[in-house]
XYZ file of C-alpha atoms in Angstrom:
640
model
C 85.484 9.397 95.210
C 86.638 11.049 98.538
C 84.641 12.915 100.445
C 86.681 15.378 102.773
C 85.953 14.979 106.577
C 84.106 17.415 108.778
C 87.081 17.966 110.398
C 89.117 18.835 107.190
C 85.751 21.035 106.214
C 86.133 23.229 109.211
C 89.650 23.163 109.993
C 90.185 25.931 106.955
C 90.807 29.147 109.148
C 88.430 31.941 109.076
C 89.894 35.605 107.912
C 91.397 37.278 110.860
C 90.909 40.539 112.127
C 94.029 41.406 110.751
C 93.213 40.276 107.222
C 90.538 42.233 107.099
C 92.404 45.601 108.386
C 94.972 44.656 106.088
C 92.309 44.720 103.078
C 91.084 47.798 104.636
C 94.698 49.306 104.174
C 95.312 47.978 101.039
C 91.774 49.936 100.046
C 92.675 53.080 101.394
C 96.528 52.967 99.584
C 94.152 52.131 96.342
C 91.875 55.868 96.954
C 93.619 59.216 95.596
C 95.438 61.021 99.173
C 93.133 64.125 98.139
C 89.844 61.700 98.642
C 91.349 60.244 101.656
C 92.427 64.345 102.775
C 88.765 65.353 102.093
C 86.906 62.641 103.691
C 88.948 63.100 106.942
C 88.786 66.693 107.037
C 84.763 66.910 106.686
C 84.462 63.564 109.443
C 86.400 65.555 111.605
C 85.188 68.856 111.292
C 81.490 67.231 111.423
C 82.569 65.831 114.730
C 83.636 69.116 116.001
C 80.985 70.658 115.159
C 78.517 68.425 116.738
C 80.341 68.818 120.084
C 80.525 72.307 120.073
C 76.739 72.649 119.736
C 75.633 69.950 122.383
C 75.361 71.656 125.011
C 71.702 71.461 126.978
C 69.450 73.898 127.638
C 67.637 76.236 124.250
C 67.943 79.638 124.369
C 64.697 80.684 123.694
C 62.447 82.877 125.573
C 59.243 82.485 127.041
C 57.285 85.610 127.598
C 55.201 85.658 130.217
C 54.012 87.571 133.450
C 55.820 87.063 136.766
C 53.620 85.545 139.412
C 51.157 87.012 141.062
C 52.864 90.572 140.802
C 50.791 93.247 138.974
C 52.984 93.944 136.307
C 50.492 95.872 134.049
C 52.902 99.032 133.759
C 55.885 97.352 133.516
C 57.662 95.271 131.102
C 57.005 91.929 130.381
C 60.123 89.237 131.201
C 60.728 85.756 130.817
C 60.331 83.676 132.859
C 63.041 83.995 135.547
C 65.822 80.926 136.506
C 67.065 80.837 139.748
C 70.444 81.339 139.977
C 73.341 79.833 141.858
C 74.043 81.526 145.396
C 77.298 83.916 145.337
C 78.227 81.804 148.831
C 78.846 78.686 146.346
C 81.990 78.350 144.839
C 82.102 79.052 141.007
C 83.510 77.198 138.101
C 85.637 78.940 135.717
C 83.262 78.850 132.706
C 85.683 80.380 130.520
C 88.646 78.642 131.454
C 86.329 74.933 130.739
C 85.553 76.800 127.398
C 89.291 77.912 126.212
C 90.434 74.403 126.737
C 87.964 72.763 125.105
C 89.146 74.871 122.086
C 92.203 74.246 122.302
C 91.961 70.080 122.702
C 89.331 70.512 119.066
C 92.552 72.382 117.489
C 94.742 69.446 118.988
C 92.609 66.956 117.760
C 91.734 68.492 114.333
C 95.808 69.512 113.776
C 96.715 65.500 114.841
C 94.074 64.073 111.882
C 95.552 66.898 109.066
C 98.919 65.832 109.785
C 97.856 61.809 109.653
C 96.181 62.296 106.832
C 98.856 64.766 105.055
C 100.611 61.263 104.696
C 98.539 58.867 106.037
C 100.116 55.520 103.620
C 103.694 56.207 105.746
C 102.169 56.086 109.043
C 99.918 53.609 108.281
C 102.660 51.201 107.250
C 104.452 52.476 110.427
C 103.506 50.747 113.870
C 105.348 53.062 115.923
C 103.525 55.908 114.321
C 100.372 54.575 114.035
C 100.317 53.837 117.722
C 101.625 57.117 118.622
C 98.552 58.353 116.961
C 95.647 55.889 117.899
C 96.969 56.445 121.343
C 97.121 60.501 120.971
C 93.522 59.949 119.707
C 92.169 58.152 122.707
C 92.952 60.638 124.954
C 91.167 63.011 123.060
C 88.532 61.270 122.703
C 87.740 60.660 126.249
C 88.227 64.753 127.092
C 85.872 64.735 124.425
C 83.156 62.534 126.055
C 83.908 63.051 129.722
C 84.036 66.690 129.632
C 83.675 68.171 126.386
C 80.513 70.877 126.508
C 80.645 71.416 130.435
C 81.073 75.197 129.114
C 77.637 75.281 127.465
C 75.401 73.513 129.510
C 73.091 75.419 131.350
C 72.893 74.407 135.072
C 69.356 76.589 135.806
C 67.104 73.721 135.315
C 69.722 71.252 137.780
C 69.793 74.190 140.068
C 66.507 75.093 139.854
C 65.094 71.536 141.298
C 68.681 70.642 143.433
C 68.515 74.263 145.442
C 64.891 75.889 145.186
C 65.282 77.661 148.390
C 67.822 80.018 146.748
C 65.216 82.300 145.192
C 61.663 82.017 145.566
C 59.967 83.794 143.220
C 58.249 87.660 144.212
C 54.977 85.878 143.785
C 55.676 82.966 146.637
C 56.778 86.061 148.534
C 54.054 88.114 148.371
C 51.424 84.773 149.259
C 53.652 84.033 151.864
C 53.715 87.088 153.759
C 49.753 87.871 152.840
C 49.044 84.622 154.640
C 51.430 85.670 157.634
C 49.678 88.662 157.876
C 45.974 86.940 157.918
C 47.414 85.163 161.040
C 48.875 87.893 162.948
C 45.220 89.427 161.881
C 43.443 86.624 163.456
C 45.353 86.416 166.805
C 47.312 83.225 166.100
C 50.411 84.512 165.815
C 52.390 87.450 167.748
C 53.480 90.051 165.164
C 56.896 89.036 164.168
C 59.969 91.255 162.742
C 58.564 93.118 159.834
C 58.262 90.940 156.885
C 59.971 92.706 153.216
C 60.204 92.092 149.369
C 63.591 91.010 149.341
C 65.229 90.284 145.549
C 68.177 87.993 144.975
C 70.998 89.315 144.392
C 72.657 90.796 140.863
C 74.341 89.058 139.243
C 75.580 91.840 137.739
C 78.949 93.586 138.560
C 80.522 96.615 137.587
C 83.374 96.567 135.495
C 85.795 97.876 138.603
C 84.725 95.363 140.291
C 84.316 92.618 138.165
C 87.165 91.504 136.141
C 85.139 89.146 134.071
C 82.778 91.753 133.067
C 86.567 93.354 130.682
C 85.640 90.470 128.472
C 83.851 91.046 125.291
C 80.075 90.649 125.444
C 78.187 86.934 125.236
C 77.834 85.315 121.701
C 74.426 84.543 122.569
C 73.153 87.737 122.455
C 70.279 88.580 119.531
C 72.298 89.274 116.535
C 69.472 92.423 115.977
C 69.659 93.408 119.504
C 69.473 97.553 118.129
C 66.672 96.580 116.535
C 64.550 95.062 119.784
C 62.416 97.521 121.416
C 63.970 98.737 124.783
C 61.395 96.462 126.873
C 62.699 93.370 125.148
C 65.972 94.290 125.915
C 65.033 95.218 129.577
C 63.646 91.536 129.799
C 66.679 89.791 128.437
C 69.095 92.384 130.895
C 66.114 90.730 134.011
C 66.878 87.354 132.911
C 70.844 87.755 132.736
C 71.208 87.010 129.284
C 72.579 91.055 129.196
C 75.038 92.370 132.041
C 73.335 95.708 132.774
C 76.332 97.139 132.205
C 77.195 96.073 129.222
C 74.466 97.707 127.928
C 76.579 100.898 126.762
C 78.810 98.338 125.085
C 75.837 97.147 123.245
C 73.617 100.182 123.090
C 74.468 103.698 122.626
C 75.029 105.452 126.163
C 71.596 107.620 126.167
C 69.428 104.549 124.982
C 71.210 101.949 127.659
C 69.566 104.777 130.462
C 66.606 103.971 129.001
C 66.729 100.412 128.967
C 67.758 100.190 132.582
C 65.716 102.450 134.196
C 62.768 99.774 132.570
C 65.154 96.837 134.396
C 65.160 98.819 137.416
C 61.295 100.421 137.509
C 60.171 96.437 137.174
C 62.097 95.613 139.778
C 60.747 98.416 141.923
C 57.634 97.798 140.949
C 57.649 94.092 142.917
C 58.484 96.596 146.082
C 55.969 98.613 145.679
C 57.946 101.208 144.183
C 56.830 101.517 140.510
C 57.521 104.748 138.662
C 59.593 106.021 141.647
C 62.384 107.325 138.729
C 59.651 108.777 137.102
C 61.194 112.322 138.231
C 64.733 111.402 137.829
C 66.494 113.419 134.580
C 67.696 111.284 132.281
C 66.965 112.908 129.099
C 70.012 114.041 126.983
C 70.984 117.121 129.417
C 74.041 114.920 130.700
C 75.919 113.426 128.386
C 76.577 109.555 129.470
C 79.607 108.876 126.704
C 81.675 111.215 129.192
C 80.367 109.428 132.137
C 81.034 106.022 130.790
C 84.440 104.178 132.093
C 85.127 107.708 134.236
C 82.494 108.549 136.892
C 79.884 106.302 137.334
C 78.843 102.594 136.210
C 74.935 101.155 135.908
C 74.037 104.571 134.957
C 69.764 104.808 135.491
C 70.162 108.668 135.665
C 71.341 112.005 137.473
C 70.465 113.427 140.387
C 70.055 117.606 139.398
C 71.387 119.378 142.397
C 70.795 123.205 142.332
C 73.827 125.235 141.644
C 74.011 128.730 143.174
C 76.967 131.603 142.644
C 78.159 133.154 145.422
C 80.679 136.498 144.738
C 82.067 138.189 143.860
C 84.859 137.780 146.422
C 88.171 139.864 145.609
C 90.581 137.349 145.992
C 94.178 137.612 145.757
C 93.273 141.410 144.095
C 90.984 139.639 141.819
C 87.216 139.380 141.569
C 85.989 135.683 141.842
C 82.600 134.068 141.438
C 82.046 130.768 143.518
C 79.380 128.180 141.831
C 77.915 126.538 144.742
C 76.007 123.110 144.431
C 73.969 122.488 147.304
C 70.150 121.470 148.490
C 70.658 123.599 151.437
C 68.469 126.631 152.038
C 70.441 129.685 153.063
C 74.052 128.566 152.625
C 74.833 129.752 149.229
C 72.971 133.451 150.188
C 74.799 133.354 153.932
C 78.256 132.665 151.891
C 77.613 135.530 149.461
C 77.324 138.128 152.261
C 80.219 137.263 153.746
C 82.008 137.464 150.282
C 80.350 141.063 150.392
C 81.551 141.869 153.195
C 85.174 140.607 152.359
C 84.918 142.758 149.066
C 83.727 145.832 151.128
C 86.929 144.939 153.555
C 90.072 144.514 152.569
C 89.511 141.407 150.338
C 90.974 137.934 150.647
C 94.470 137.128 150.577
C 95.256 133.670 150.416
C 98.628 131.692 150.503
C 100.100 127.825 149.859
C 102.046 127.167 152.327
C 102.566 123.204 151.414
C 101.547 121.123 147.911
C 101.691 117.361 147.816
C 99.192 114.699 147.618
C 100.345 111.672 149.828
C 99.989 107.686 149.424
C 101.178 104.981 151.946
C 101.698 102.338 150.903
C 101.988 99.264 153.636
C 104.998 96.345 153.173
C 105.822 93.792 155.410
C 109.003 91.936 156.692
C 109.885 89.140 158.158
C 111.194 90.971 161.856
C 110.992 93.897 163.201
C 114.670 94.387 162.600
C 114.142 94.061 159.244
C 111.746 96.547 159.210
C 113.998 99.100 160.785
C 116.826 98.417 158.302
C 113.882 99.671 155.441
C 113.133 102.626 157.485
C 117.027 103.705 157.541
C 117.583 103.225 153.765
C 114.503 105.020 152.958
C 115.735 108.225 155.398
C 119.385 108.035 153.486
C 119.081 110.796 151.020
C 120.998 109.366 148.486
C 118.693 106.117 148.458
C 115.832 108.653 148.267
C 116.814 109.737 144.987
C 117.162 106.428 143.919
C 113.562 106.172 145.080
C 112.324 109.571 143.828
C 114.007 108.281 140.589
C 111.902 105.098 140.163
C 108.626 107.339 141.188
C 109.149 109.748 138.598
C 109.604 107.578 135.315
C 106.082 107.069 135.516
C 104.730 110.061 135.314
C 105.185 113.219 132.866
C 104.203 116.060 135.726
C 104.390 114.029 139.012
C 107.594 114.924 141.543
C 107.968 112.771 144.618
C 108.900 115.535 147.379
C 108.921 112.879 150.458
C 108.925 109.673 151.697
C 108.596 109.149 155.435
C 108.513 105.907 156.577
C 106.952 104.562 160.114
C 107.672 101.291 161.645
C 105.090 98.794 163.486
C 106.557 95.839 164.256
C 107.188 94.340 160.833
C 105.326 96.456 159.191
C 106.315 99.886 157.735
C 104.260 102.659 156.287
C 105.688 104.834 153.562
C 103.902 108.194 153.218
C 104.958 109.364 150.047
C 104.301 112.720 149.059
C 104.300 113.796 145.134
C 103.583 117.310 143.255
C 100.924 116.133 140.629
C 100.171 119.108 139.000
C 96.458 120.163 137.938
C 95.254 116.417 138.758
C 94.301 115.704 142.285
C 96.977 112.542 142.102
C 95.490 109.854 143.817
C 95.924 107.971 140.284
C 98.989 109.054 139.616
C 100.575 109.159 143.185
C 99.224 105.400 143.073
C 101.000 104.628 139.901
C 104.212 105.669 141.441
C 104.167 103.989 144.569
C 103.830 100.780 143.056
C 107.363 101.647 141.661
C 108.552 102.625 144.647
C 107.647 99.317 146.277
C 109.377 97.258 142.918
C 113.088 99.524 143.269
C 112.403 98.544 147.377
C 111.893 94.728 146.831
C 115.696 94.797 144.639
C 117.140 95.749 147.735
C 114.879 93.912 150.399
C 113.744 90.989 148.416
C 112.103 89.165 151.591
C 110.070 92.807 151.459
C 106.303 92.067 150.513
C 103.011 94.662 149.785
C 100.712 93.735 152.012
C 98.219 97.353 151.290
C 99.061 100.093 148.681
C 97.101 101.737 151.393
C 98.233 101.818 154.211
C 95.555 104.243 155.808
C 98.712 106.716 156.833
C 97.783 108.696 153.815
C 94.912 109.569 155.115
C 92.553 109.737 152.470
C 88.533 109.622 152.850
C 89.462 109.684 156.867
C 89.565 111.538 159.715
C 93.300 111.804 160.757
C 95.255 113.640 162.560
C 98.024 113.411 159.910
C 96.512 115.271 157.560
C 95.402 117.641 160.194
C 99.244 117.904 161.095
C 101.215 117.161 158.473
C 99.450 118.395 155.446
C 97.604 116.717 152.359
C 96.613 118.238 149.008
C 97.171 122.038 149.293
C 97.905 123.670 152.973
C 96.258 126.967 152.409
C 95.934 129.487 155.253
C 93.545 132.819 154.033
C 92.991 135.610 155.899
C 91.085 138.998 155.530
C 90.395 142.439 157.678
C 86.818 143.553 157.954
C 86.129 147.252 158.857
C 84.084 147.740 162.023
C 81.106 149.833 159.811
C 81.099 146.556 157.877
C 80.720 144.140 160.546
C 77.881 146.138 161.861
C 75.862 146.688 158.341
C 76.174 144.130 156.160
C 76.772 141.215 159.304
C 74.440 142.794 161.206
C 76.887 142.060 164.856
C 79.692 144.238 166.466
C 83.547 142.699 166.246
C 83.712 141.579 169.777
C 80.441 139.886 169.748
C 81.567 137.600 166.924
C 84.895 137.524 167.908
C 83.889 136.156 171.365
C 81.102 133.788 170.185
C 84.147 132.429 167.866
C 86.650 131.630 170.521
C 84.100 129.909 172.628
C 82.100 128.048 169.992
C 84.980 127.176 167.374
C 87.907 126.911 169.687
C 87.030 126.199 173.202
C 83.852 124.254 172.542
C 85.640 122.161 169.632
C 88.527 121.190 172.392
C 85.976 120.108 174.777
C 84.561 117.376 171.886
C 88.122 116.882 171.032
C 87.773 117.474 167.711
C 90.441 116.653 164.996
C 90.845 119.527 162.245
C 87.451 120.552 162.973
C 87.853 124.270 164.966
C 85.642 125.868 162.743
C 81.907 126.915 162.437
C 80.750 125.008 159.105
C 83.504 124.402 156.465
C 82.509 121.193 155.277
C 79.203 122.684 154.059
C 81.124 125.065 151.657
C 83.986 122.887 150.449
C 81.383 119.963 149.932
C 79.267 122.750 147.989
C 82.239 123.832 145.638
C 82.954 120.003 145.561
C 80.335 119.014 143.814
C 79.736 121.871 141.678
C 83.355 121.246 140.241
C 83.711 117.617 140.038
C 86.462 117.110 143.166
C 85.454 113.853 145.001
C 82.719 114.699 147.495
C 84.526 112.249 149.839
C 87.332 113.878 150.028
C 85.697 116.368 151.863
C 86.532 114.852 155.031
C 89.896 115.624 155.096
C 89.688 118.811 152.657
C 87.036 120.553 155.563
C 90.073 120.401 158.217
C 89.985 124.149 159.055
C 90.952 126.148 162.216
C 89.119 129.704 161.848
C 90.303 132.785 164.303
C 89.094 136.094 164.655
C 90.751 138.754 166.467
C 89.883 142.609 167.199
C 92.490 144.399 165.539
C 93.831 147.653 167.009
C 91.397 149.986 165.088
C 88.643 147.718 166.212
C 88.184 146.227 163.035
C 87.648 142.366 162.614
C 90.766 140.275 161.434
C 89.517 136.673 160.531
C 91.553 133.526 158.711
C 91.253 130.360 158.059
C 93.829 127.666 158.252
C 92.909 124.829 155.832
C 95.500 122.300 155.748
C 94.983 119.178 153.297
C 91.843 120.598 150.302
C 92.702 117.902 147.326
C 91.659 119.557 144.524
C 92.253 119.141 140.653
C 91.317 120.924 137.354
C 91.840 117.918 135.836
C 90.535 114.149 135.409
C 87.789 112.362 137.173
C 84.326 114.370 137.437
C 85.879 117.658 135.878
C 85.428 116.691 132.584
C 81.878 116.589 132.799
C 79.891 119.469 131.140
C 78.161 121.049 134.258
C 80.848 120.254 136.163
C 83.116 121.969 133.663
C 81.132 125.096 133.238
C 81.311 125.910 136.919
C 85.299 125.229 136.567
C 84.697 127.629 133.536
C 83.347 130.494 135.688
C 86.242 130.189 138.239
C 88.522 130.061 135.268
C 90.204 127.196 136.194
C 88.903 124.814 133.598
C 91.725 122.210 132.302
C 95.604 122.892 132.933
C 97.081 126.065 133.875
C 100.049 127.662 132.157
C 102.349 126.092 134.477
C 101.680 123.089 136.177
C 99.494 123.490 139.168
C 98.177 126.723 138.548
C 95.046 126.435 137.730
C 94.609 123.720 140.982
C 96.368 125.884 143.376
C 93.601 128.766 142.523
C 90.610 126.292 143.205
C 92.001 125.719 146.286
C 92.123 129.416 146.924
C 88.717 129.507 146.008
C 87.561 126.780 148.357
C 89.242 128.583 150.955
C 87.425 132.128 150.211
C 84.247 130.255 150.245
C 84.773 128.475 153.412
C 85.988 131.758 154.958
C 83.027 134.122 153.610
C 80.661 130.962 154.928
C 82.246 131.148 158.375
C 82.147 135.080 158.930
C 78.676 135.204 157.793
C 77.437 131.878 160.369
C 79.614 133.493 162.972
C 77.836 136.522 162.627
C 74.203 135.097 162.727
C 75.366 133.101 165.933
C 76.413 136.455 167.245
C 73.497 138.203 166.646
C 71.148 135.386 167.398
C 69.450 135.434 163.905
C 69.969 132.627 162.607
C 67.060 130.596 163.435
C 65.080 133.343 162.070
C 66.973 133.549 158.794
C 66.193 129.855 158.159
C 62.467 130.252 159.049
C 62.124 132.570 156.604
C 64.388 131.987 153.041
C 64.174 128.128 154.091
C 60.749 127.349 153.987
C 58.431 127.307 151.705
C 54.474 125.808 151.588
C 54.827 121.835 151.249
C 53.104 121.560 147.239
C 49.549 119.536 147.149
């Protein structure tokens, strides 16, 4: 009987890989497609899943004190991560994030439509390669950098930059021990040593375009139902944007919670309970305030609101609400709107009504930047313009647009009607049309500023001064000599000369620009805030020249020339309800009947104050009492 060889016993070939993937085919073409569909779906979605969720760090929160710091009256906080310095450059979390979304969906849509007929592609090399290399490349996103969204980097930063942020406790022991040394005599006392914080990381949403986005995911599904310290503590350990607390939070409750961030933060300085005092209750109402005046809201500051009047102005009798901390002003102004009321009354005019916006473009020559300047000056090309400005706006009407050249640069001051608003929004608005009808007929013409600083807004200029801004109001009234002696307690040519030599010749000698007057900027500023006009505007809105003159029958002629007040009846800090009221009392609250009205009669009104204010300090120079009036309605006995 043979036997067969060794050789012939191992010279019968093994199964080859591709046997076996061809049995493996063969198995799957023997499965129903809808067990094949299902397994494929739920390995896929499995796989997803897991690398959505493996990113490092836990979210959980450790409650304990911070350092050394008493923190008995303030809230308790976890335990606080150093942060990465704001000089560092950033990575886009979000954008990692979206496209790791998207390459799942790629991935997951590739598998449904293998799977959707998985026997043709299988028996398909072309396809089948298409796919397994389509796959690959997934898969290594997947593994290289799949997750960099969602791991947390505090830990890495914490041990690879520690000197970022030492903690308030390593603070404090640092500069106790300093100060045991300079104690002792071993060290010279250096600069003095302070608490300093790092910095938020935190931004407003004007200034922060990240902070539009909707809130985290990872925030506490019950966050309403956390007390307000536990939210405090998750708003000090940046798991909550302070202000997105509104979002989160109804507006009166998100005061509360961040006036615990902020009195814990205080309290590390030294500070604790300092907003103690500061209203926050429900007198304001912070759902007005939110996305209009103010962001990080902790509180208000109550500033005392006097009325000064009445005034006749214009043959009608006006009260002026007054909000100031100053002792004496809002009494000084309402004797000289007494003695304006026992005089002939005030009689105020517009002479000029136009906020203004410059916007700055650039060319590439100078000669380039003349041709701009002689289109714009063509006054069929400034309808064209004027055109363009209006179509985005219901009440604004562009009056002007001067242009000045510098080199390659040129400055448009534009100058638009804007009816009750003060226009800075809307005059804004339309320049950037302006600039977009320009660049179709200069396309090497580029925006290098909407602002250009010609405006001149927030600035001393002598533009404004010159040319105008807001409402040019000149007001005038005629005092009777009996008057000026009993109620301002002076004779007409004592105030008229202490006028010329104070407010005209001793202004000229400082070289003053729109500032020939006595005190205007305490009035306007006073009106300013008590009506909700931007208290920064009152830079340019104080530009007054006041004269006085002896008239013929020795009675006391006084005006005031008041060329750019920017006023408005509408928008920003007007809608507020204080705010509002005081509008109210003027009667000037909301639009007029006609466009403008009702913000051309504030502007009287600002005027009238700033006049009455200016007669009456005039007349206490004059009469060398007003030291003495201070001394006694300005003081009071400090409070123990």
């Amino acid at each position: 009987m043979a036997h067969p060889s060794s050789y012939e016993r191992v010279s019968s070939p093994p199964p080859t890989i591709g046997k076996h993937i061809d049995a493996v085919i063969a198995k799957i073409d023997s499965l129903p497609s809808s067990y094949v569909y299902t397994l494929a779906i739920a390995a896929s979605l499995t796989f997803s899943f897991y690398l959505l969720n493996s990113g490092g760090g836990s979210n959980s929160m450790q409650m304990e004190p911070h350092g050394d710091v008493d923190r008995a009256s303030a809230i308790k906080k976890p335990k606080q991560k150093s942060r990465r310095s704001l000089d560092e450059p950033q990575p886009k979390w979000h954008i990692l994030k979206l496209t790791n979304y998207v390459a799942t969906s790629g991935f997951l849509l590739s598998v449904l439509k293998f799977v959707s007929n998985a026997s043709m592609y299988l028996n398909d090399s072309t396809s089948l390669l298409q796919f397994l290399t389509i796959w690959s490349i997934f898969l290594c996103y997947f593994f290289g950098f799949f997750g960099i969204s969602f791991i947390e980097l505090d830990d890495f930063e914490q041990e690879s930059h520690p000197q970022h942020q030492a903690p308030v406790s390593a603070i404090n022991v640092s500069h106790a021990k300093h100060c045991n040394a300079v104690k002792s005599g071993s060290l010279e006392p250096p600069v003095k040593v302070i608490n300093v914080h790092p910095h938020s990381t935190s931004a407003p949403v004007c200034s922060d375009p990240a902070s539009f986005r909707k809130p985290s995911s990872t925030i506490p599904g019950n966050l309403k139902d956390m007390s307000n310290e536990e939210i405090a503590s998750l708003v000090l350990d940046d798991k909550i944007k302070d202000h997105q607390l509104e979002k989160l939070l109804d507006p009166h409750r998100a005061v509360e919670v961040r006036r615990l961030k902020f009195d814990a933060q205080l309290q590390s300085l030294g500070r604790g309970g300092a907003l103690a005092e500061l209203p926050h209750k429900h007198d304001l109402d912070y759902k007005r305030v939110l996305g209009a005046n103010c962001e990080i809201v902790v509180g208000y500051v109550p500033i005392p609101v006097g009325m000064a009047g009445p005034i006749t102005l214009n043959g009608e009798s006006v009260y002026i609400p007054m909000a100031t901390t100053e002792g004496c002003l809002v009494a000084s102004t309402n004797r000289g709107c007494k003695a304006i009321t026992q005089g002939s009354g005030a009689f105020s005019t517009i002479v000029r009504d136009g906020i203004t916006r410059a916007p700055l473009v650039r060319l590439p020559s100078a000669r380039e930047a003349a041709e701009v300047l002689l289109w714009i000056e063509d006054e069929n090309n400034f309808k064209i313009l004027k055109e363009a400005f209006e179509s985005t706006t219901s009440f604004g009407k562009l009056i002007e647009a001067r242009p000045t050249v510098a080199g390659r640069n040129v400055y448009i001051r534009l100058r638009c009607f804007s009816g009750d608003a003060m226009g800075m929004n809307m005059i804004s608005k339309g320049s950037l049309a302006v600039i977009e009808c320009l660049r179709r007929k200069f396309p090497q013409l580029s925006l290098a500023a909407l602002s250009g600083n010609m405006c001149t807004d927030k600035k001393a200029a002598a533009i404004n001064w010159i040319e105008g801004r807001g409402k040019s109001v000149v007001i005038e009234a005629t005092i009777p000599k009996e008057v000026v002696r009993s109620t301002l307690k002076t004779s007409v040519p004592a105030i008229v000369e202490a006028n010329t030599n104070k407010n005209l010749i001793g202004s000229a000698m400082a070289a003053t620009v729109g500032g020939f007057n006595a005190h205007a900027a305490n009035n306007v500023t006073a009106v300013f805030l008590a009506t909700g006009q931007d208290p920064a505007q009152n830079v340019e809105s104080s530009n007054c020249i006041t004269l006085m003159e002896e008239t013929s029958d020795g009675d006391l002629w006084i005006s005031c020339t008041m060329p750019s007040i920017e006023v408005g009846t509408v928008g920003g800090g007007t809608g507020l309800p204080a705010q509002s009221a005081c509008l109210k009392a003027i009667g000037v609250k909301g639009g007029g009947d006609s466009p403008g009205d009702n913000s051309k009669k504030l502007a009287h009104v600002v005027a009238a104050a700033t006049m009455a204010g200016e007669l009456s300090l005039m007349a206490a120079l004059a009469s060398n009492s007003l030291v003495a009036a201070h001394m006694a309605h300005n003081r009071k006995p400090v409070s123990k």
